[in-house]
Amino acid sequence: MQDATLWRTLLGVEKTIVEDVNYDEETGILIASVRPTASQLRRCGECRHRCPKYDQGEGRRRWRGLDIGTVPVLLEADAPRVKCRKHGVSVAAVPWARHQAGHTKVFDQQVAWLATQTSKTAITQLMRIAWRTVGAIITRVWNDTAATFDPFANLTRIGIDEISYKRGHKYLSVVVDHDTGRLVWAAPGRDKATLRKFFDALGAERSAQITHVSADAADWIASVVAEKCPHAIRVADPFHVVKWATDALDEVRRATWNEARKDARTNEAKRGRGRPPKDAPPRPDSERAKKLKNSRYALWKNPEDLTEKQQAKLAWIVQTDPRLGRAYYLKEGLRTVFKLPYKDAADALDKWVAWARRSRIPAFVKLQKSIVKHRVAILASIEHGLSNGRIESMNTKIRLITRVAFGFKKPEALIALAMLSLGSHKPVLPGRK
Ligand SMILES: [Zn+2]
């Protein structure tokens, strides 16, 4: 065929002969007939070793390629079967696509890049594929990528965490590298058996090189770490400690809200539907309950990130509800401890514990006990400078990915998206260096 090189370039294929190209006016699809070059013929789909031909298979097959301009592209070729000594009978490998894939490698590559960069709607519309197909594509791209490098090279300080997905019904265990800030491992499940898989993959020698392990207070993590890398320093994950305080604060906020609602019910007559009449009596207790209900973000966000409206709400809480105000300052106080230099941290933490113990707020009296229990690990995290900001941002990013990945069928696709987005080998667009 004329312009074979041009067509090979346009289709983004290598080691491939373009035999013919036809534009089907009825469907508006460009169909390219291709075949592997001689050196690529009769290779096992699994291991790509050369092997004897078995039969013709099921005749011609088609693969989606990247659009050329706005025109959808299909590659069409024979799909003979071969018989490998190791893998038995399989469809022969083709140089333009992964084994058993219905899309070309450049198509897969572009989908993987898009998945780490843009929205579900943008990908599915631009690439004209279903979201589940995106899940299947990124899974195979990640499997190929993972085979090309050692994810555990130079690992010394790690963080172990559990992340919920499927609206909190399922969990992933994840491991991050504190020094590079990257995600290095993820697997479905949150139990000892799951975490042992990580240390088994890491191997005894590299497990011995781990110097610090951060985690929340989960016992299953602690016992596997003690078993697999007993010499590592166990460090409390500052993100989780601050989260305990945020949870305690939320408990106080809910209790306060419930009290305000109760007051509203006893003191104020129920109002009918529709707009209240102009001369209706004021309902301060109901107003207060409503305001408290919507105060979660004002209390929860870091003060430096508050909007003006949230700042005003916070000031109102502190003025009108001293107990909730105190709970807020206790939360902020604990967060501040993690920002102090190590030499000041122990003293500040002990002062915080005394303050919380005397606070007469049950949620913080209880929290103070956990802090005392994990004091050594908490101070170790400050001593060894594990950045809370980095762990927190990784947590936020993974949680966002679990929401994006909600429609994927298998956890492997969620893991692929997380690893491609937050790991050390991010996808690049095809044809770019
Ligand atoms: Zn084989």
Short mmCIF file of C-alpha atoms and ligand atoms in Angstrom, two decimals:
data_model
loop_
_atom_site.label_atom_id
_atom_site.label_comp_id
_atom_site.label_asym_id
_atom_site.label_seq_id
_atom_site.Cartn_x
_atom_site.Cartn_y
_atom_site.Cartn_z
CA MET A 1 0.00 0.00 0.00
CA GLN A 2 1.09 3.55 -0.69
CA ASP A 3 1.89 5.78 2.28
CA ALA A 4 2.22 2.76 4.56
CA THR A 5 4.62 4.64 6.84
CA LEU A 6 2.24 7.59 7.10
CA TRP A 7 -0.64 5.29 8.05
CA ARG A 8 1.48 3.44 10.59
CA THR A 9 2.31 6.79 12.19
CA LEU A 10 -1.29 7.98 12.15
CA LEU A 11 -2.50 4.74 13.73
CA GLY A 12 0.27 4.83 16.33
CA VAL A 13 1.38 1.24 15.69
CA GLU A 14 4.79 -0.41 15.50
CA LYS A 15 6.06 -3.66 14.00
CA THR A 16 2.84 -3.68 12.01
CA ILE A 17 2.08 -3.74 8.30
CA VAL A 18 -0.88 -1.64 7.19
CA GLU A 19 -2.40 -3.55 4.29
CA ASP A 20 -5.35 -1.36 3.45
CA VAL A 21 -7.42 1.53 4.81
CA ASN A 22 -11.12 2.08 4.10
CA TYR A 23 -13.50 4.77 5.22
CA ASP A 24 -17.00 3.36 5.71
CA GLU A 25 -19.30 6.26 4.85
CA GLU A 26 -22.37 4.63 6.32
CA THR A 27 -20.94 4.16 9.82
CA GLY A 28 -18.42 7.00 9.60
CA ILE A 29 -15.64 4.67 10.79
CA LEU A 30 -12.16 4.27 9.36
CA ILE A 31 -11.14 0.62 9.13
CA ALA A 32 -7.46 -0.28 8.78
CA SER A 33 -6.53 -3.83 7.80
CA VAL A 34 -3.25 -4.73 9.48
CA ARG A 35 -0.97 -7.65 10.22
CA PRO A 36 2.09 -8.11 12.42
CA THR A 37 5.49 -7.95 10.70
CA ALA A 38 7.16 -11.33 10.12
CA SER A 39 9.18 -11.19 13.35
CA GLN A 40 6.00 -10.67 15.39
CA LEU A 41 4.03 -13.58 13.94
CA ARG A 42 3.01 -16.70 15.89
CA ARG A 43 3.83 -15.42 19.36
CA CYS A 44 2.13 -16.67 22.52
CA GLY A 45 -0.37 -14.17 23.91
CA GLU A 46 0.87 -14.73 27.45
CA CYS A 47 4.66 -14.83 27.14
CA ARG A 48 5.28 -13.59 23.59
CA HIS A 49 7.54 -16.56 22.82
CA ARG A 50 7.51 -17.83 19.28
CA CYS A 51 5.45 -21.04 18.99
CA PRO A 52 3.72 -23.23 16.40
CA LYS A 53 0.43 -22.18 14.88
CA TYR A 54 -2.61 -24.04 16.24
CA ASP A 55 -5.51 -22.93 14.00
CA GLN A 56 -7.18 -19.92 12.38
CA GLY A 57 -9.13 -19.07 15.56
CA GLU A 58 -12.41 -17.29 15.01
CA GLY A 59 -11.40 -15.35 11.92
CA ARG A 60 -10.93 -11.57 11.68
CA ARG A 61 -10.91 -9.48 14.86
CA ARG A 62 -11.20 -5.74 15.48
CA TRP A 63 -9.54 -3.31 17.92
CA ARG A 64 -10.49 0.28 18.71
CA GLY A 65 -7.69 2.72 17.89
CA LEU A 66 -7.39 6.42 18.70
CA ASP A 67 -9.63 8.63 16.57
CA ILE A 68 -7.95 10.31 13.62
CA GLY A 69 -9.27 13.84 13.83
CA THR A 70 -12.88 13.20 14.76
CA VAL A 71 -13.16 9.91 12.89
CA PRO A 72 -13.35 6.70 14.96
CA VAL A 73 -10.77 4.07 13.97
CA LEU A 74 -10.88 0.29 13.98
CA LEU A 75 -7.93 -1.98 13.28
CA GLU A 76 -8.83 -5.30 11.70
CA ALA A 77 -6.65 -8.40 11.48
CA ASP A 78 -6.62 -12.20 11.47
CA ALA A 79 -6.52 -13.70 14.95
CA PRO A 80 -4.95 -17.13 14.58
CA ARG A 81 -4.26 -19.26 17.63
CA VAL A 82 -0.90 -20.67 18.67
CA LYS A 83 0.09 -23.46 21.01
CA CYS A 84 2.65 -22.47 23.61
CA ARG A 85 4.56 -25.14 25.50
CA LYS A 86 3.94 -23.34 28.75
CA HIS A 87 0.57 -21.62 28.24
CA GLY A 88 -1.24 -23.97 25.89
CA VAL A 89 -3.56 -22.73 23.14
CA SER A 90 -4.12 -18.97 23.01
CA VAL A 91 -4.86 -16.24 20.47
CA ALA A 92 -1.54 -15.07 19.03
CA ALA A 93 -0.09 -11.85 20.41
CA VAL A 94 -0.34 -8.70 18.28
CA PRO A 95 2.14 -5.82 18.45
CA TRP A 96 -0.53 -3.08 18.51
CA ALA A 97 -2.58 -4.27 21.49
CA ARG A 98 -2.31 -6.03 24.85
CA HIS A 99 -3.35 -9.66 25.07
CA GLN A 100 -7.14 -10.05 25.07
CA ALA A 101 -7.64 -6.29 24.90
CA GLY A 102 -10.16 -4.73 22.53
CA HIS A 103 -8.24 -1.44 22.26
CA THR A 104 -4.82 -0.55 20.91
CA LYS A 105 -1.90 0.23 23.21
CA VAL A 106 -1.94 3.94 22.34
CA PHE A 107 -5.67 4.01 23.09
CA ASP A 108 -5.04 2.36 26.49
CA GLN A 109 -2.22 4.80 27.16
CA GLN A 110 -4.36 7.85 26.49
CA VAL A 111 -7.20 6.53 28.67
CA ALA A 112 -4.76 5.91 31.53
CA TRP A 113 -3.40 9.45 31.30
CA LEU A 114 -6.90 10.94 31.14
CA ALA A 115 -8.03 8.88 34.15
CA THR A 116 -5.35 10.51 36.27
CA GLN A 117 -6.14 14.00 34.99
CA THR A 118 -9.78 14.58 34.31
CA SER A 119 -13.40 13.75 35.04
CA LYS A 120 -15.34 10.61 34.36
CA THR A 121 -17.66 12.41 31.93
CA ALA A 122 -14.77 13.93 29.99
CA ILE A 123 -13.08 10.54 29.52
CA THR A 124 -16.16 8.52 28.62
CA GLN A 125 -17.37 11.11 26.11
CA LEU A 126 -14.02 11.92 24.55
CA MET A 127 -12.97 8.28 24.21
CA ARG A 128 -16.51 6.97 23.54
CA ILE A 129 -16.22 4.18 26.10
CA ALA A 130 -18.12 3.14 29.23
CA TRP A 131 -16.66 3.88 32.67
CA ARG A 132 -16.29 0.15 33.33
CA THR A 133 -14.14 -0.10 30.20
CA VAL A 134 -11.96 2.66 31.65
CA GLY A 135 -11.60 0.44 34.74
CA ALA A 136 -10.53 -2.57 32.65
CA ILE A 137 -8.07 -0.47 30.61
CA ILE A 138 -6.32 1.18 33.56
CA THR A 139 -6.08 -2.20 35.30
CA ARG A 140 -4.12 -3.70 32.41
CA VAL A 141 -2.01 -0.54 31.97
CA TRP A 142 -1.10 -0.60 35.67
CA ASN A 143 -0.28 -4.35 35.56
CA ASP A 144 2.13 -3.71 32.70
CA THR A 145 3.62 -0.63 34.36
CA ALA A 146 4.10 -2.41 37.69
CA ALA A 147 6.11 -5.14 35.96
CA THR A 148 8.70 -2.60 34.74
CA PHE A 149 10.10 -1.33 38.03
CA ASP A 150 10.77 -2.15 41.68
CA PRO A 151 8.15 -0.35 43.75
CA PHE A 152 10.04 -0.96 46.98
CA ALA A 153 13.47 0.40 46.08
CA ASN A 154 15.07 2.49 48.86
CA LEU A 155 12.07 2.21 51.16
CA THR A 156 12.95 3.19 54.74
CA ARG A 157 10.10 5.21 56.26
CA ILE A 158 6.60 4.02 55.50
CA GLY A 159 3.05 4.83 56.50
CA ILE A 160 0.35 2.17 56.67
CA ASP A 161 -3.30 3.10 56.49
CA GLU A 162 -6.75 1.79 55.72
CA ILE A 163 -9.06 3.56 53.30
CA SER A 164 -12.77 2.84 53.04
CA TYR A 165 -14.55 2.64 49.71
CA LYS A 166 -17.98 1.60 48.38
CA ARG A 167 -19.53 4.03 50.89
CA GLY A 168 -17.59 2.55 53.79
CA HIS A 169 -18.57 -1.05 53.10
CA LYS A 170 -15.13 -2.13 51.91
CA TYR A 171 -11.53 -1.31 52.70
CA LEU A 172 -8.13 -1.01 51.07
CA SER A 173 -4.86 -1.26 52.94
CA VAL A 174 -2.31 1.19 51.59
CA VAL A 175 1.39 1.82 52.13
CA VAL A 176 3.03 5.18 51.41
CA ASP A 177 6.70 6.16 51.24
CA HIS A 178 7.20 9.08 53.64
CA ASP A 179 10.34 10.25 51.90
CA THR A 180 8.96 10.55 48.38
CA GLY A 181 5.34 11.10 49.39
CA ARG A 182 4.26 8.37 46.99
CA LEU A 183 1.85 5.51 47.20
CA VAL A 184 3.85 2.26 46.95
CA TRP A 185 1.35 -0.50 47.60
CA ALA A 186 -2.40 -1.10 47.93
CA ALA A 187 -4.56 -4.21 48.34
CA PRO A 188 -8.19 -4.96 49.15
CA GLY A 189 -8.92 -5.81 52.79
CA ARG A 190 -7.89 -4.52 56.21
CA ASP A 191 -6.58 -7.35 58.30
CA LYS A 192 -3.38 -9.10 59.25
CA ALA A 193 -3.42 -11.42 56.23
CA THR A 194 -3.66 -8.45 53.84
CA LEU A 195 -0.80 -6.57 55.44
CA ARG A 196 1.38 -9.70 55.58
CA LYS A 197 1.12 -9.79 51.78
CA PHE A 198 2.89 -6.44 51.67
CA PHE A 199 5.75 -7.59 53.87
CA ASP A 200 6.00 -10.86 51.97
CA ALA A 201 6.34 -8.93 48.71
CA LEU A 202 8.91 -6.67 50.37
CA GLY A 203 10.95 -9.67 51.54
CA ALA A 204 12.95 -10.19 54.74
CA GLU A 205 16.02 -8.23 53.67
CA ARG A 206 14.18 -5.06 52.69
CA SER A 207 11.80 -5.35 55.65
CA ALA A 208 14.89 -5.13 57.85
CA GLN A 209 15.81 -1.81 56.19
CA ILE A 210 12.55 -0.17 57.25
CA THR A 211 13.42 2.27 60.04
CA HIS A 212 10.05 3.94 60.76
CA VAL A 213 6.47 2.79 60.42
CA SER A 214 3.62 5.20 60.96
CA ALA A 215 0.06 4.03 61.41
CA ASP A 216 -3.07 4.82 63.33
CA ALA A 217 -3.74 2.85 66.49
CA ALA A 218 -5.17 -0.23 64.75
CA ASP A 219 -4.07 -3.38 66.56
CA TRP A 220 -3.93 -5.49 63.40
CA ILE A 221 -1.31 -3.15 61.93
CA ALA A 222 0.72 -3.06 65.14
CA SER A 223 0.90 -6.83 65.46
CA VAL A 224 1.98 -7.44 61.84
CA VAL A 225 4.62 -4.69 62.07
CA ALA A 226 5.93 -6.21 65.31
CA GLU A 227 6.13 -9.59 63.60
CA LYS A 228 7.60 -8.50 60.23
CA CYS A 229 9.88 -5.58 61.06
CA PRO A 230 10.41 -5.62 64.81
CA HIS A 231 13.28 -3.12 64.76
CA ALA A 232 11.40 -0.29 63.09
CA ILE A 233 10.36 2.64 65.25
CA ARG A 234 6.59 2.74 65.58
CA VAL A 235 5.22 6.19 65.02
CA ALA A 236 1.69 7.52 65.47
CA ASP A 237 0.29 8.96 62.31
CA PRO A 238 -0.35 12.66 63.12
CA PHE A 239 -3.19 12.78 60.61
CA HIS A 240 -5.10 10.16 62.57
CA VAL A 241 -4.41 11.70 65.94
CA VAL A 242 -5.78 15.03 64.70
CA LYS A 243 -8.73 13.15 63.24
CA TRP A 244 -9.50 11.65 66.67
CA ALA A 245 -9.76 15.22 67.97
CA THR A 246 -11.94 16.27 65.05
CA ASP A 247 -14.23 13.31 65.72
CA ALA A 248 -14.44 14.20 69.43
CA LEU A 249 -15.33 17.77 68.48
CA ASP A 250 -18.03 16.54 66.15
CA GLU A 251 -19.48 14.45 68.98
CA VAL A 252 -19.74 17.59 71.12
CA ARG A 253 -21.29 19.54 68.24
CA ARG A 254 -23.94 16.88 67.67
CA ALA A 255 -24.80 16.71 71.38
CA THR A 256 -25.13 20.51 71.47
CA TRP A 257 -27.31 20.47 68.37
CA ASN A 258 -29.57 17.79 69.85
CA GLU A 259 -29.99 19.86 73.02
CA ALA A 260 -30.89 22.92 70.98
CA ARG A 261 -33.45 20.89 69.03
CA LYS A 262 -34.95 19.63 72.26
CA ASP A 263 -35.19 23.20 73.56
CA ALA A 264 -36.85 24.24 70.33
CA ARG A 265 -39.41 21.46 70.67
CA THR A 266 -40.32 22.30 74.28
CA ASN A 267 -40.23 26.09 74.05
CA GLU A 268 -41.54 26.84 70.61
CA ALA A 269 -44.78 25.92 68.88
CA LYS A 270 -44.52 23.84 65.75
CA ARG A 271 -44.79 25.87 62.60
CA GLY A 272 -46.95 24.80 59.64
CA ARG A 273 -45.75 24.51 56.07
CA GLY A 274 -45.17 27.54 53.91
CA ARG A 275 -43.93 31.05 54.62
CA PRO A 276 -44.56 32.15 58.26
CA PRO A 277 -46.84 35.19 58.76
CA LYS A 278 -45.15 38.56 59.30
CA ASP A 279 -46.25 38.79 62.93
CA ALA A 280 -45.08 35.26 63.83
CA PRO A 281 -43.19 35.17 67.15
CA PRO A 282 -39.39 34.79 66.89
CA ARG A 283 -38.04 31.28 67.40
CA PRO A 284 -34.53 31.70 68.82
CA ASP A 285 -34.09 28.05 69.83
CA SER A 286 -35.00 26.74 66.37
CA GLU A 287 -32.71 29.30 64.75
CA ARG A 288 -29.91 28.22 67.02
CA ALA A 289 -30.43 24.51 66.25
CA LYS A 290 -30.35 25.26 62.53
CA LYS A 291 -27.16 27.28 62.83
CA LEU A 292 -25.45 24.57 64.86
CA LYS A 293 -26.47 21.92 62.38
CA ASN A 294 -24.65 23.78 59.64
CA SER A 295 -21.54 24.56 61.64
CA ARG A 296 -19.68 21.35 60.96
CA TYR A 297 -17.28 22.79 58.38
CA ALA A 298 -16.55 25.93 60.38
CA LEU A 299 -15.43 23.71 63.26
CA TRP A 300 -13.78 21.06 61.17
CA LYS A 301 -11.63 23.04 58.74
CA ASN A 302 -8.22 24.41 59.65
CA PRO A 303 -8.73 28.03 60.79
CA GLU A 304 -6.45 29.35 58.03
CA ASP A 305 -8.77 27.81 55.41
CA LEU A 306 -12.05 29.23 56.72
CA THR A 307 -14.20 31.47 54.55
CA GLU A 308 -15.37 34.78 56.01
CA LYS A 309 -18.82 33.36 56.66
CA GLN A 310 -17.35 30.33 58.45
CA GLN A 311 -15.15 32.62 60.57
CA ALA A 312 -18.24 34.53 61.65
CA LYS A 313 -20.01 31.29 62.52
CA LEU A 314 -17.05 30.14 64.57
CA ALA A 315 -17.00 33.45 66.49
CA TRP A 316 -20.74 33.02 67.14
CA ILE A 317 -20.20 29.49 68.50
CA VAL A 318 -17.41 30.56 70.83
CA GLN A 319 -19.57 33.42 72.14
CA THR A 320 -22.85 31.62 72.57
CA ASP A 321 -21.72 28.13 73.51
CA PRO A 322 -18.62 28.13 75.70
CA ARG A 323 -18.49 24.34 75.92
CA LEU A 324 -18.48 23.81 72.16
CA GLY A 325 -16.02 26.70 71.94
CA ARG A 326 -13.71 24.95 74.42
CA ALA A 327 -13.99 21.71 72.45
CA TYR A 328 -12.94 23.64 69.34
CA TYR A 329 -9.87 25.09 71.04
CA LEU A 330 -8.94 21.67 72.39
CA LYS A 331 -8.98 20.28 68.84
CA GLU A 332 -6.90 23.18 67.54
CA GLY A 333 -4.56 22.88 70.52
CA LEU A 334 -3.78 19.27 69.70
CA ARG A 335 -3.24 20.13 66.04
CA THR A 336 -0.76 22.81 67.09
CA VAL A 337 1.32 20.34 69.11
CA PHE A 338 2.30 18.62 65.84
CA LYS A 339 3.64 21.90 64.46
CA LEU A 340 6.00 22.51 67.37
CA PRO A 341 9.72 21.74 67.39
CA TYR A 342 10.41 18.45 69.14
CA LYS A 343 12.00 20.08 72.20
CA ASP A 344 8.73 21.90 72.98
CA ALA A 345 6.34 19.16 71.93
CA ALA A 346 6.48 16.83 74.95
CA ASP A 347 5.74 19.67 77.36
CA ALA A 348 2.93 21.01 75.16
CA LEU A 349 1.39 17.56 74.77
CA ASP A 350 1.37 17.00 78.54
CA LYS A 351 -0.22 20.41 79.10
CA TRP A 352 -2.84 19.55 76.51
CA VAL A 353 -3.57 16.25 78.29
CA ALA A 354 -4.07 18.08 81.62
CA TRP A 355 -6.33 20.64 79.94
CA ALA A 356 -8.45 17.94 78.27
CA ARG A 357 -8.68 15.94 81.50
CA ARG A 358 -10.12 18.95 83.34
CA SER A 359 -12.39 19.99 80.47
CA ARG A 360 -15.48 18.15 81.76
CA ILE A 361 -16.27 17.30 78.14
CA PRO A 362 -16.65 13.50 78.04
CA ALA A 363 -15.45 13.13 74.42
CA PHE A 364 -12.18 14.92 75.23
CA VAL A 365 -11.69 13.24 78.60
CA LYS A 366 -11.86 9.97 76.67
CA LEU A 367 -9.56 11.25 73.90
CA GLN A 368 -6.98 12.35 76.47
CA LYS A 369 -6.75 8.74 77.66
CA SER A 370 -5.91 7.53 74.13
CA ILE A 371 -3.32 10.28 73.78
CA VAL A 372 -1.65 9.18 77.02
CA LYS A 373 -1.69 5.57 75.83
CA HIS A 374 0.01 6.49 72.53
CA ARG A 375 2.22 9.29 73.92
CA VAL A 376 5.52 7.67 72.94
CA ALA A 377 4.42 7.01 69.36
CA ILE A 378 2.96 10.53 69.04
CA LEU A 379 6.16 12.18 70.23
CA ALA A 380 8.18 9.89 67.94
CA SER A 381 6.26 11.22 64.95
CA ILE A 382 7.25 14.76 65.90
CA GLU A 383 10.85 13.78 66.65
CA HIS A 384 11.25 12.08 63.29
CA GLY A 385 9.54 14.87 61.41
CA LEU A 386 6.81 12.90 59.68
CA SER A 387 4.88 15.60 57.95
CA ASN A 388 1.23 15.61 58.84
CA GLY A 389 0.45 17.75 55.81
CA ARG A 390 1.80 15.15 53.41
CA ILE A 391 -0.07 12.25 55.01
CA GLU A 392 -3.23 14.32 55.14
CA SER A 393 -3.00 15.32 51.49
CA MET A 394 -2.36 11.68 50.47
CA ASN A 395 -5.41 10.65 52.48
CA THR A 396 -7.54 13.32 50.85
CA LYS A 397 -6.36 12.31 47.37
CA ILE A 398 -6.99 8.59 47.90
CA ARG A 399 -10.45 9.29 49.29
CA LEU A 400 -11.22 11.39 46.22
CA ILE A 401 -10.07 8.54 43.98
CA THR A 402 -12.29 6.04 45.80
CA ARG A 403 -15.24 8.27 44.98
CA VAL A 404 -14.25 8.63 41.33
CA ALA A 405 -13.71 4.86 41.12
CA PHE A 406 -17.12 4.08 42.58
CA GLY A 407 -18.55 2.69 39.31
CA PHE A 408 -15.65 0.32 38.69
CA LYS A 409 -16.58 -3.33 39.04
CA LYS A 410 -13.42 -4.61 40.68
CA PRO A 411 -11.14 -3.27 43.42
CA GLU A 412 -8.19 -3.86 41.04
CA ALA A 413 -9.39 -0.90 38.95
CA LEU A 414 -9.53 1.35 42.03
CA ILE A 415 -6.02 0.24 42.99
CA ALA A 416 -4.79 0.84 39.43
CA LEU A 417 -6.21 4.36 39.45
CA ALA A 418 -4.67 5.10 42.84
CA MET A 419 -1.25 3.71 41.86
CA LEU A 420 -1.20 5.45 38.47
CA SER A 421 -2.27 8.75 40.06
CA LEU A 422 -0.21 8.71 43.26
CA GLY A 423 2.62 6.24 42.60
CA SER A 424 6.06 6.88 41.14
CA HIS A 425 5.22 5.92 37.53
CA LYS A 426 2.52 8.19 36.23
CA PRO A 427 1.12 7.64 32.73
CA VAL A 428 2.23 9.93 29.92
CA LEU A 429 0.32 10.75 26.77
CA PRO A 430 1.18 8.55 23.79
CA GLY A 431 3.61 10.10 21.33
CA ARG A 432 5.14 12.47 23.91
CA LYS A 433 8.61 12.21 25.27
ZN ZN B 1 3.47 -18.73 26.45
#
